[in-house]
C-alpha cells in the first residue's frame, strides 16, 4: 500500500503551471489556486491559473500544429503509433496516476487501479486503432448536367477541441475526450477541474515524452469561471466537449451555439436501478450497492433511484442495508477503506442538505444519514426507504452516496417510474427473465441500459444521454465521428 506521504510528495513534484504548445508556462503575474486534499483538508499544491494570454497561446499553438504544422501533416498510422506509445507510458505510470487520483479526488486506492486507469489505457489503445481507419464513402449519383461524376467523402478532423473535465474521474473522463479527438487528428486544449487537476499535469508530461508534436495537446489548469469561460468563448475553438453539471452545461451550450460550434455535453443523471422479484437477489444487492456507493456516489451514472418490486421490497432493503453497513469509510491510503471523502466542503454540505430534505419530505433513513466525526469531507453511505418518485431526493442529482429506494407493483409501473425523470443517462435492470430484460431495455429512456450488472464501461461502447443528461455521444465509433467532419468532393468527369 502506498504511503499517503509519497502521494503528497508526488503531487508537490508536478509542474504546477499550464502546459502550452509543448512547454510548461510559468507566469509569476498570473493568479494561483490551491488544490485541497479532501481527506486531510490540507493544501496539496498551488497551481498557476491559465489566464487569457495562456488560453490564447494554447489555442494558437493548436492551430499552428494543425494548419500546416507537424501534427496536421501526420498520417493516421503514425498518429495511432503515438497514441499507443502514450498508452504504454500511462500504463507504466499507472501507480502514480492512481495515487494522484486518490489524494486529489479522495477515492479509495483500489478504484483507480481497477477502473479509472485500466479504462484510461484501454481508451487510448482503442482509439489509437481508429486513427488510420477514418474512411470516407463513394456515393453514386445520376451525374451533373448530363456528365458523369465521381462523388466521394473524406472524414477530416474537426479542428481544435476544448475538453472540459469534471473532478469525479478526471483521468478516465479526460481520456474519453482526448483519445478520440487526437485519433481523429484534432488538437486538444484540456481544462481540467480546479478541484482535481493533478493527473492532467502528469498526462501532459507523458504526452511530451511520447513525442506528440507541440500544440497537439495543451493543458490549462484554472477555475471554471475564469479559465473555463475564456476557453469556451474563444473564437479559435472548433468544438467543445464538456462533462459536469447541467447548470454549467447550459453556459457551455450557449457559448457553443453563439459560435455555431458543435458541442458534446455529459451532464449526469438520476439513473434507475430496477430490481424485479425474479432477479438473483444476492447479485442484485451487490450490484445495486456498487451502483450507488462506488466513487462515493460521485458518478454520472450512479444508480441513485433504486426501484424494487413490492413483493421483495422489505427483504431487498435489508440486503442493501447490510451492504451499506459493510462500507468502510476512511483514508483512501488505508488498507480496507472502501469509501473515501467527497471532493470538497461545498459538495459535502450539498449532499448533507439533500439528506435533510429527504427526511423533511418523509422518507425514512435506513442506513447512514450522518457524517463521521473526523476531518475530511466524509458523508456516510445513506439509504432512504419509503420514498416516492416525486420527492426531491428522487428528482435531483445528489452526486453523493445517497440511494432512494422506491417500491413498484408491476412492470408497467416500473417503466413509468424509471422514465419519470428529467434525466436520461443510464439504467440498470435486474431480472432473470430474458424477454422482460430485452423488452424493457428498449422502453427505458436512457443512453445506456445494463442488464444484471451496473454500468459496464468499455471504450468501444457509445456513452451519453438525453434530456438534462446532455447531448451527443462519447466513446465508440460515435465518439470518433463527433471529432470529425465529413467533406463531400465531386469530380465532374
Ligand atoms: P461544474 O459543472 O461547475 O464543473 C465541471 C467543469 O466545468 C470543471 O472543469 C469546471 O471548472 C468547469 N466550469 C465551471 N464553470 C465553467 C464555465 N462558466 N465555463 C467553462 N467551464 C466551466 O461542476 P461542479 O460545480 O464542480 O459540480 C457541481 C455538480 O455538478 C455536482 O454536484 C454534480 O451534480 C455535477 N457533476 C456532474 C458530473 C458528471 O460526471 N456528470 C461531474 C462533476 C459534477
XYZ file of C-alpha atoms and ligand atoms in Angstrom:
537
model
C 0.000 0.000 0.000
C 1.392 3.398 -0.968
C 2.046 5.830 1.812
C -0.043 8.973 1.723
C 3.196 10.955 2.158
C 4.558 9.518 -1.129
C 1.422 10.590 -2.981
C 1.627 14.056 -1.426
C 5.283 14.354 -2.463
C 4.346 13.313 -5.987
C 1.619 15.986 -6.062
C 4.148 18.637 -4.990
C 6.683 17.480 -7.598
C 4.394 18.092 -10.609
C 4.932 21.202 -12.714
C 2.154 23.391 -11.310
C 1.709 25.612 -14.345
C -0.132 25.472 -17.689
C 1.282 23.229 -20.412
C 1.039 25.198 -23.645
C 2.361 24.383 -27.095
C 4.645 21.650 -25.806
C 6.180 23.687 -22.982
C 5.432 24.457 -19.346
C 4.432 28.069 -18.979
C 5.295 29.679 -15.651
C 3.884 33.150 -15.125
C 4.687 34.955 -11.897
C 1.964 37.536 -12.546
C -0.908 35.076 -13.061
C -3.439 34.103 -10.381
C -2.929 30.852 -8.481
C -5.306 28.399 -6.845
C -4.816 25.787 -4.140
C -5.566 22.115 -4.655
C -7.115 20.742 -1.474
C -6.862 17.154 -0.243
C -10.457 16.180 0.596
C -9.329 13.775 3.333
C -6.894 15.955 5.297
C -8.343 19.310 4.151
C -4.706 20.395 3.677
C -3.228 22.051 0.575
C -1.606 19.567 -1.796
C -0.107 22.129 -4.141
C -0.703 25.583 -5.546
C -1.159 25.926 -9.282
C -0.742 28.839 -11.657
C -4.040 29.503 -13.363
C -4.152 29.790 -17.146
C -5.115 33.399 -17.903
C -6.319 34.977 -21.146
C -2.798 35.096 -22.585
C -2.238 31.399 -21.802
C -5.597 30.459 -23.340
C -4.766 32.478 -26.473
C -1.336 30.854 -26.671
C -2.729 27.322 -26.298
C -5.368 27.863 -28.986
C -2.816 29.497 -31.307
C -0.374 26.613 -30.756
C -3.155 24.127 -31.503
C -3.950 25.837 -34.813
C -0.283 26.094 -35.689
C 0.108 22.360 -35.038
C -2.890 21.571 -37.221
C -2.806 24.060 -40.070
C 0.399 23.203 -41.885
C 2.114 22.119 -38.670
C 3.672 18.779 -37.821
C 0.572 17.319 -36.160
C -1.690 18.171 -39.097
C 0.748 16.594 -41.563
C 0.990 13.243 -39.759
C -0.747 10.278 -41.340
C -3.256 8.294 -39.313
C -0.982 5.295 -38.829
C 1.699 7.474 -37.225
C -0.879 9.206 -35.033
C -2.017 5.768 -33.932
C 1.535 4.767 -33.026
C 1.979 7.921 -30.953
C -1.257 7.187 -29.095
C -0.117 3.624 -28.446
C 3.185 4.959 -27.084
C 1.227 7.320 -24.837
C -0.982 4.441 -23.641
C 2.155 2.442 -22.748
C 3.572 5.367 -20.775
C 0.289 5.797 -18.889
C 0.285 2.089 -18.086
C 3.876 2.294 -16.810
C 2.896 5.264 -14.638
C -0.428 3.756 -13.551
C 0.609 3.695 -9.887
C 1.453 7.396 -9.957
C -1.843 8.192 -11.653
C -3.772 6.071 -9.153
C -2.078 7.703 -6.168
C -2.647 11.193 -7.515
C -6.300 10.388 -8.240
C -6.767 9.104 -4.673
C -5.100 12.048 -2.985
C -6.773 14.573 -5.275
C -10.319 13.166 -5.530
C -10.496 11.252 -2.232
C -11.350 7.879 -3.793
C -10.134 4.624 -2.231
C -6.949 3.195 -3.722
C -8.476 0.157 -5.420
C -10.901 2.174 -7.546
C -8.411 3.961 -9.820
C -6.424 0.713 -10.059
C -9.426 -1.400 -11.040
C -11.468 1.121 -13.031
C -10.012 4.520 -13.943
C -6.525 3.542 -15.047
C -7.328 0.327 -16.947
C -10.158 2.206 -18.692
C -7.863 5.133 -19.495
C -5.241 2.873 -21.062
C -7.900 0.873 -22.925
C -9.428 4.091 -24.254
C -6.124 5.346 -25.681
C -5.416 1.930 -27.215
C -8.889 1.597 -28.677
C -8.781 4.986 -30.371
C -5.173 4.511 -31.492
C -6.587 1.702 -33.617
C -9.112 4.030 -35.265
C -6.543 6.667 -36.258
C -5.795 5.029 -39.645
C -9.370 3.901 -40.293
C -11.104 7.231 -40.861
C -12.577 6.162 -44.147
C -14.872 8.156 -46.381
C -17.526 6.874 -48.799
C -18.057 6.851 -52.548
C -21.608 7.880 -53.385
C -23.186 7.097 -56.760
C -25.252 9.955 -58.244
C -27.091 10.398 -61.585
C -24.386 12.879 -62.630
C -24.266 16.617 -63.329
C -25.715 18.391 -66.408
C -25.541 15.239 -68.434
C -21.981 14.461 -67.401
C -20.871 11.655 -65.170
C -19.473 12.426 -61.782
C -17.373 10.760 -59.139
C -18.519 11.783 -55.672
C -16.765 10.748 -52.511
C -16.395 11.921 -48.945
C -13.442 12.232 -46.611
C -13.533 12.456 -42.830
C -11.381 15.309 -41.593
C -10.542 16.447 -38.075
C -12.987 18.995 -36.750
C -10.116 21.233 -35.627
C -9.244 22.464 -32.140
C -11.269 20.716 -29.431
C -11.762 22.263 -25.997
C -12.131 19.439 -23.461
C -13.549 20.409 -20.059
C -13.469 17.682 -17.449
C -15.104 17.125 -14.037
C -13.461 16.272 -10.728
C -15.055 12.873 -10.055
C -12.949 10.827 -12.513
C -10.708 13.338 -14.258
C -8.220 10.825 -15.695
C -10.716 8.441 -17.283
C -13.200 11.063 -18.446
C -10.272 13.071 -19.797
C -9.222 10.036 -21.853
C -12.775 9.728 -23.232
C -12.380 13.200 -24.738
C -8.668 13.354 -25.572
C -8.120 9.933 -27.191
C -10.843 10.097 -29.886
C -10.021 13.729 -30.672
C -6.298 13.039 -31.141
C -7.039 9.842 -33.085
C -9.211 11.897 -35.449
C -6.292 14.305 -35.938
C -7.701 17.166 -33.861
C -5.641 19.268 -31.461
C -6.895 19.259 -27.864
C -6.896 22.005 -25.259
C -7.801 20.456 -21.912
C -9.239 22.441 -18.988
C -9.072 20.059 -16.030
C -11.241 20.576 -12.928
C -9.800 23.020 -10.383
C -10.642 20.546 -7.603
C -8.685 17.665 -9.151
C -6.196 18.828 -11.785
C -3.156 16.720 -10.837
C -3.401 13.726 -13.169
C -3.888 16.071 -16.138
C -0.483 17.618 -15.389
C 1.084 14.164 -15.233
C -0.579 13.328 -18.550
C 0.988 16.436 -20.116
C 4.436 15.189 -19.036
C 3.763 11.857 -20.719
C 2.450 13.492 -23.899
C 5.774 15.295 -24.081
C 7.672 12.038 -23.529
C 5.579 10.143 -26.076
C 6.720 12.698 -28.679
C 3.432 14.250 -29.759
C 4.202 17.409 -31.736
C 3.988 20.704 -29.843
C 0.491 22.169 -29.776
C -1.349 18.888 -30.369
C -2.221 18.819 -26.669
C -2.226 21.617 -24.103
C -3.427 21.681 -20.502
C -4.884 24.838 -18.985
C -5.429 24.460 -15.252
C -7.787 27.014 -13.773
C -11.184 27.708 -12.365
C -14.301 27.260 -14.428
C -15.471 30.851 -14.200
C -12.091 32.165 -15.330
C -10.055 29.771 -17.490
C -13.030 27.604 -18.450
C -15.050 30.594 -19.521
C -12.189 32.078 -21.541
C -11.766 28.756 -23.334
C -15.399 28.182 -24.284
C -15.735 31.787 -25.503
C -12.529 31.627 -27.553
C -13.254 32.064 -31.278
C -10.419 29.682 -32.158
C -12.186 26.694 -30.590
C -13.918 24.483 -33.160
C -15.699 22.046 -30.824
C -16.388 21.787 -27.097
C -16.610 18.535 -25.189
C -17.870 19.051 -21.638
C -18.689 16.842 -18.655
C -20.133 18.348 -15.495
C -23.337 19.840 -14.166
C -26.406 20.812 -16.238
C -26.049 24.399 -14.965
C -22.552 24.764 -16.414
C -23.543 22.631 -19.397
C -26.109 25.278 -20.297
C -23.428 28.017 -20.202
C -21.189 25.858 -22.405
C -24.040 25.124 -24.836
C -24.841 28.832 -25.195
C -21.187 29.661 -25.898
C -21.041 26.857 -28.459
C -24.264 27.960 -30.121
C -23.092 31.590 -30.281
C -20.120 30.471 -32.335
C -22.116 27.802 -34.278
C -19.768 25.161 -32.919
C -20.618 21.537 -32.209
C -20.756 20.528 -28.573
C -20.885 17.274 -26.625
C -22.403 17.512 -23.139
C -22.382 14.791 -20.497
C -24.308 16.144 -17.539
C -25.036 13.336 -15.135
C -28.259 11.618 -14.229
C -30.741 10.208 -11.786
C -30.417 6.704 -13.091
C -32.818 3.933 -12.086
C -31.677 0.501 -10.945
C -34.776 -1.668 -11.314
C -34.911 -4.899 -9.307
C -37.577 -7.448 -10.229
C -38.693 -10.245 -7.935
C -37.193 -12.855 -10.288
C -33.694 -11.342 -10.018
C -30.740 -13.088 -8.403
C -31.180 -11.001 -5.273
C -27.682 -11.526 -3.904
C -26.059 -10.423 -7.141
C -28.566 -7.586 -7.454
C -27.876 -6.317 -3.921
C -24.121 -6.367 -4.583
C -24.548 -4.641 -7.934
C -27.018 -2.031 -6.695
C -24.755 -1.167 -3.748
C -21.795 -0.679 -6.103
C -24.071 1.337 -8.380
C -24.809 3.887 -5.693
C -21.712 3.772 -3.468
C -18.824 3.482 -5.971
C -16.627 6.575 -6.018
C -18.634 7.968 -3.034
C -21.650 8.170 -5.329
C -19.888 10.885 -7.317
C -20.589 9.167 -10.610
C -22.626 10.486 -13.507
C -24.172 7.018 -13.974
C -24.808 6.483 -10.242
C -27.914 4.320 -9.821
C -29.433 6.681 -7.306
C -33.089 5.644 -7.796
C -33.456 2.050 -6.635
C -36.809 0.711 -7.832
C -37.754 -2.549 -6.106
C -40.677 -4.917 -6.769
C -43.046 -4.643 -3.824
C -43.099 -8.385 -3.075
C -39.342 -8.409 -2.373
C -39.081 -4.819 -1.175
C -38.511 -5.379 2.557
C -36.143 -8.287 2.046
C -34.151 -6.365 -0.554
C -33.948 -3.263 1.639
C -32.469 -5.479 4.380
C -29.891 -6.819 1.964
C -28.904 -3.293 0.874
C -28.691 -2.112 4.470
C -26.296 -4.995 5.181
C -24.139 -3.908 2.215
C -24.149 -0.284 3.400
C -23.047 -1.395 6.873
C -20.035 -3.132 5.344
C -18.765 0.038 3.665
C -15.570 1.205 5.351
C -15.267 4.988 5.257
C -11.741 6.196 5.592
C -8.461 7.430 4.222
C -8.025 6.126 0.655
C -4.459 5.125 1.580
C -5.511 2.890 4.487
C -5.948 -0.803 3.757
C -9.579 -1.833 3.971
C -11.071 1.539 3.059
C -13.923 1.104 0.592
C -15.262 4.655 0.537
C -13.323 7.904 0.709
C -14.264 11.550 1.093
C -16.377 13.803 -1.100
C -14.484 16.288 -3.219
C -14.898 19.453 -1.161
C -16.784 21.087 1.698
C -19.394 22.514 -0.686
C -20.201 19.075 -2.056
C -20.347 17.545 1.445
C -22.749 20.280 2.562
C -24.815 19.903 -0.589
C -25.148 16.138 -0.089
C -25.941 16.598 3.620
C -28.614 19.124 2.722
C -30.251 16.564 0.424
C -30.248 14.065 3.292
C -32.074 16.636 5.437
C -34.561 17.320 2.638
C -35.237 13.583 2.287
C -36.062 13.399 5.998
C -38.216 16.536 5.862
C -40.185 15.138 2.914
C -40.960 11.972 4.869
C -38.573 9.346 3.552
C -37.047 7.033 6.124
C -33.276 6.759 6.617
C -32.492 3.036 6.824
C -28.705 3.373 6.579
C -26.244 6.173 7.316
C -27.604 9.677 7.157
C -24.795 11.383 9.050
C -21.172 12.448 8.871
C -18.368 10.760 10.759
C -16.698 12.818 13.455
C -13.336 13.337 11.784
C -11.516 15.709 9.449
C -12.270 15.424 5.746
C -15.368 15.790 3.624
C -16.948 12.470 4.546
C -20.621 11.538 4.344
C -21.918 8.138 5.438
C -23.335 5.782 2.815
C -27.028 6.555 3.079
C -30.210 4.790 2.009
C -33.738 6.133 2.077
C -36.730 3.789 2.036
C -40.419 4.663 1.988
C -39.698 7.185 -0.732
C -41.722 8.241 -3.754
C -40.502 9.322 -7.136
C -41.959 12.781 -6.500
C -39.560 13.537 -3.643
C -36.620 15.875 -4.186
C -34.191 13.033 -3.409
C -35.676 11.104 -6.354
C -35.687 14.045 -8.761
C -32.385 15.870 -8.323
C -28.867 14.591 -8.846
C -27.246 14.436 -5.401
C -23.802 13.269 -6.573
C -23.024 11.583 -3.286
C -23.540 8.181 -1.609
C -27.291 8.552 -1.195
C -29.733 5.995 -2.623
C -33.500 6.430 -2.766
C -35.472 3.175 -2.662
C -38.915 3.252 -4.296
C -41.302 0.268 -4.498
C -43.247 -0.664 -7.647
C -46.165 -3.035 -8.257
C -45.662 -4.293 -11.793
C -43.593 -3.926 -14.930
C -45.677 -1.079 -16.322
C -45.299 0.917 -13.152
C -41.569 0.197 -13.021
C -41.121 1.617 -16.530
C -43.329 4.610 -15.744
C -41.296 5.476 -12.635
C -37.969 4.847 -14.359
C -38.930 7.202 -17.202
C -40.435 9.881 -14.961
C -37.216 11.874 -14.651
C -35.613 14.986 -16.128
C -32.514 12.896 -16.772
C -31.874 10.009 -19.176
C -28.294 8.769 -18.962
C -28.200 5.159 -17.755
C -30.438 2.430 -16.335
C -29.848 -0.994 -14.843
C -32.336 -3.871 -14.952
C -32.036 -6.802 -12.557
C -34.067 -9.786 -13.789
C -33.573 -13.377 -14.907
C -36.454 -13.088 -17.387
C -34.709 -12.698 -20.749
C -37.776 -11.407 -22.589
C -38.504 -8.831 -19.919
C -34.872 -7.678 -19.995
C -34.907 -7.009 -23.751
C -38.458 -5.626 -23.721
C -37.670 -3.086 -21.019
C -34.195 -2.227 -22.312
C -35.968 -0.803 -25.371
C -38.577 1.094 -23.346
C -36.431 2.696 -20.665
C -35.287 6.231 -21.516
C -31.511 6.104 -21.203
C -28.426 6.357 -23.384
C -27.157 3.066 -21.961
C -29.042 0.192 -20.344
C -27.252 -2.564 -18.437
C -28.880 -5.867 -17.539
C -27.654 -7.707 -14.433
C -24.562 -5.549 -13.925
C -24.173 -1.873 -13.144
C -22.725 0.419 -15.823
C -20.267 -1.828 -17.664
C -17.690 0.546 -19.158
C -15.866 -0.033 -22.391
C -14.324 2.441 -24.836
C -15.994 0.550 -27.702
C -19.468 1.403 -26.390
C -21.019 4.804 -27.074
C -21.745 6.793 -23.927
C -24.082 9.747 -23.352
C -27.651 10.704 -22.543
C -30.526 12.967 -23.441
C -32.769 15.477 -21.628
C -30.843 17.057 -18.693
C -28.204 14.328 -19.094
C -26.853 16.083 -22.153
C -26.216 15.892 -25.860
C -24.184 13.669 -28.149
C -22.042 10.626 -27.533
C -18.514 9.947 -26.392
C -16.617 6.707 -26.990
C -17.192 4.100 -29.671
C -17.499 4.977 -33.339
C -19.897 7.791 -32.431
C -17.241 9.355 -30.206
C -14.734 9.276 -33.039
C -17.152 10.686 -35.624
C -18.034 13.513 -33.211
C -14.478 14.804 -33.717
C -14.612 14.764 -37.496
C -16.452 16.493 -40.326
C -17.461 14.681 -43.478
C -16.448 16.602 -46.580
C -18.032 15.886 -49.974
C -15.871 16.023 -53.112
C -17.431 15.769 -56.573
C -15.410 15.451 -59.755
C -17.333 16.197 -62.942
C -15.898 13.684 -65.371
P -19.260 22.097 -12.902
O -20.177 21.688 -13.996
O -19.338 23.520 -12.463
O -17.736 21.819 -13.325
C -17.323 20.899 -14.315
C -16.186 21.513 -15.113
O -16.646 22.708 -15.747
C -14.978 21.936 -14.268
O -13.779 21.718 -15.004
C -15.201 23.423 -14.095
O -14.023 24.157 -13.846
C -15.785 23.784 -15.444
N -16.559 25.017 -15.444
C -17.307 25.551 -14.435
N -17.871 26.704 -14.836
C -17.486 26.920 -16.117
C -17.748 27.943 -17.082
N -18.515 29.001 -16.806
N -17.196 27.829 -18.291
C -16.425 26.758 -18.602
N -16.126 25.780 -17.741
C -16.660 25.846 -16.505
O -19.484 21.118 -11.721
P -19.154 21.348 -10.165
O -19.588 22.709 -9.697
O -17.747 21.010 -9.945
O -20.111 20.258 -9.517
C -21.474 20.592 -9.304
C -22.371 19.443 -9.624
O -22.156 19.000 -10.958
C -22.172 18.180 -8.807
O -22.764 18.239 -7.585
C -22.786 17.150 -9.705
O -24.166 17.094 -9.537
C -22.474 17.639 -11.081
N -21.336 16.939 -11.674
C -21.587 16.008 -12.616
C -20.540 15.314 -13.184
C -20.767 14.272 -14.223
O -19.972 13.384 -14.383
N -21.810 14.354 -14.989
C -19.241 15.545 -12.779
C -19.000 16.530 -11.817
C -20.064 17.219 -11.283
